[in-house]
Amino acid sequence: MNDLRRALMQIVYINKAFIRSPIAAFFTLVFPIMFLVIFSVLFGNGKMQIQGVTISVATFYVPAIAAFSVVTACYTNIAISLSIARDSGALKRIRGSPLPVWAYMFAKITHSVLIAVLLVAICAAFGAVFYGATLPTTTLPAFLLALVVGAAAFCALGVAVTSVIPNSDAAPAIVNASILPLLFISNVFVPLNNPPAWLDLVSKIFPIRHFADALVKSFFQLSGSGLQTNDLLVIGAWGAAGLVVAIRYFDWEPRR
Amino acid sequence: MPVAVEITDLRKSYGSVEAVRGISLIVNEGEVFALLGPNGAGKTTTVEILEGFRRRDGGHVSVLGFDPATGDRRLKDQLGIVLQTVGVDPYLTVAETVDMFRGFYPKPRPRAEVIELVGLTEKRDSRVTKLSGGQQRRLDMAIALAGDPSLLFLDEPTTGFDPGARRSAWETIKGLAGLGKTIFLTSHSMDEVQYLADRVAIIAAGRVVAEGTPDTLAGREKAAATIRFRLPSSASELPAQLRASAKVGADGVELETKDPTRTMYELTSWAVQAGISLEGLEVTRPTLEDVYLQITHDVGAESKP
Ligand SMILES: Nc1ncnc2c1ncn2[C@@H]1O[C@H](COP(=O)(O)OP(=O)(O)OP(=O)(O)O)[C@@H](O)[C@H]1O
Ligand SMILES: [Mg+2]
């Protein structure tokens, strides 16, 4: 019980350090909102079809950038900030203390998920206020489930990828190289409109495409539950693989 | 006396580098124990095995009755650790950092007391990024004290401290020892070891090469003493029994003696009778540093093919 309290306190400290760190706060909090605004203004005027519903492209960006927010807050943020903390010796210090390692990881992950939830809420509010996007009702459970599965999987992958990051200088490069190309081909930054078959295939190997699809489809589904079982299974498989790598290879000490 | 740390035939290699090659040591409770040795001797490796950060390849270690390799919580509750390199979150303040770590321990020391002990009271609300290197090291020491540990591992704790801060860190460590805490420290400062340690071990190339109290290490108390003085130019020759062991140099005269009491008597009674004043007269024993340099030099010479 005491350890749970310690874990919760750790979220407070992690959040303090997060909002005071200009890079973490800017890239995690400001970037998704900035992209939402830019994409909606630039490409938002057209119409498109999703699940047989005609929508304005501007509203497409609400769930799409929600997906991006989760990837940024969970995968990118966790991978980069853990690499920096590992390199600085702060993680080693924590591991030498009586704080159980699960409590630290729990705090780190919970903090990232809370940031992701905040960003998704901002995206939804932005869409509702400026583009009249109505929030899903009957498909809300499916939307939230996709969010939870996605957030968990990208957190696991964020922890896992630190095992191939040699030092904190290399962290932003490795993390962005692994994520940026996928964001362009995965129905996030640009709606995929009859993509070449090979590109479609490539993007479907990776979890971002499935995550974006699951959020977008459940956001615009008119009837039925909106549950995208197949997408969730792929995301879950990636998350499980990430978890295995994270548990097996995570390092608490600088790699020098 | 109960034993705090017991190391038996400890071994550890990194690939082909044998960093620790069979070290055995005992540290009693309430003792200040210092581990000395040249760079790369295996001090940090040994300490970090005791702290639970590194795995040993062979031998046995017991820290407060626990095997540190198991990461037992009851052991961590009682340990304070200063690592050779600093590791604190740059965006938290001094007070926040200390509070965060206090929260991890069952019976922490009061925050103000911890910060006062390391002399950071004025920097309490500064972020770590705004601290100087030495102040960051002091914060590291504060973290080690936060849980009110009964056993402290300090790996070169005062490296980078200014002389005033070093002196007050020494007082802090002495104070903790006075409260019955056990302190296991590594250091390159002979003054520090001479001032703090009850017992010392010197390791070189992964082996213990000398062990004892700072004053008696390697027969230091029985080693030849050196008497130095300058003779006025008008002085006549030294008496014959002294002349044999005297080295006359530009800076004056040096006498090596195993029996300084007698030699001093012979020297001063001669000088008084001859009406000579011996300027700069002093008797010195080999310092800890002299002994240390001698021992580690010998080992270095031996280990060459
Ligand atoms: N993580 C590591 N990987 C590989 N070799 C290592 C590692 N840590 C230490 N060594 C090697 O082991 C030997 C002992 O290193 P150690 O850090 O224990 O020395 P030390 O006595 O603490 O030295 P110093 O006084 O410089 O701090 C050295 O030869 C060092 O190069
Ligand atoms: Mg060292």
PDB file of C-alpha atoms in Angstrom, chain B residues 3 5-11 20-26 46 49-50 56-62:
ATOM      1  CA  VAL B   3      30.286  -7.805  10.925  1.00  0.00           C
ATOM      2  CA  VAL B   5      30.298  -6.425   5.279  1.00  0.00           C
ATOM      3  CA  GLU B   6      32.043  -9.685   4.564  1.00  0.00           C
ATOM      4  CA  ILE B   7      33.743 -10.384   1.243  1.00  0.00           C
ATOM      5  CA  THR B   8      35.303 -13.767   0.543  1.00  0.00           C
ATOM      6  CA  ASP B   9      37.386 -14.485  -2.534  1.00  0.00           C
ATOM      7  CA  LEU B  10      35.382 -12.082  -4.694  1.00  0.00           C
ATOM      8  CA  ARG B  11      35.949 -12.310  -8.450  1.00  0.00           C
ATOM      9  CA  VAL B  20      38.666  -8.247  -9.236  1.00  0.00           C
ATOM     10  CA  ARG B  21      40.796 -11.334  -8.643  1.00  0.00           C
ATOM     11  CA  GLY B  22      39.967 -12.814  -5.276  1.00  0.00           C
ATOM     12  CA  ILE B  23      39.401 -10.055  -2.738  1.00  0.00           C
ATOM     13  CA  SER B  24      38.584 -10.945   0.871  1.00  0.00           C
ATOM     14  CA  LEU B  25      37.721  -8.228   3.387  1.00  0.00           C
ATOM     15  CA  ILE B  26      35.755  -7.759   6.564  1.00  0.00           C
ATOM     16  CA  THR B  46      33.887  -4.090  -5.656  1.00  0.00           C
ATOM     17  CA  ILE B  49      28.871  -5.521  -6.272  1.00  0.00           C
ATOM     18  CA  LEU B  50      28.244  -4.763  -2.592  1.00  0.00           C
ATOM     19  CA  ARG B  56      29.914 -11.172  -9.156  1.00  0.00           C
ATOM     20  CA  ASP B  57      31.510 -14.032 -11.056  1.00  0.00           C
ATOM     21  CA  GLY B  58      32.744 -15.850  -7.990  1.00  0.00           C
ATOM     22  CA  GLY B  59      33.196 -15.716  -4.242  1.00  0.00           C
ATOM     23  CA  HIS B  60      30.799 -14.773  -1.520  1.00  0.00           C
ATOM     24  CA  VAL B  61      29.572 -11.418  -0.210  1.00  0.00           C
ATOM     25  CA  SER B  62      27.355 -10.582   2.706  1.00  0.00           C
TER      26      SER B  62
END
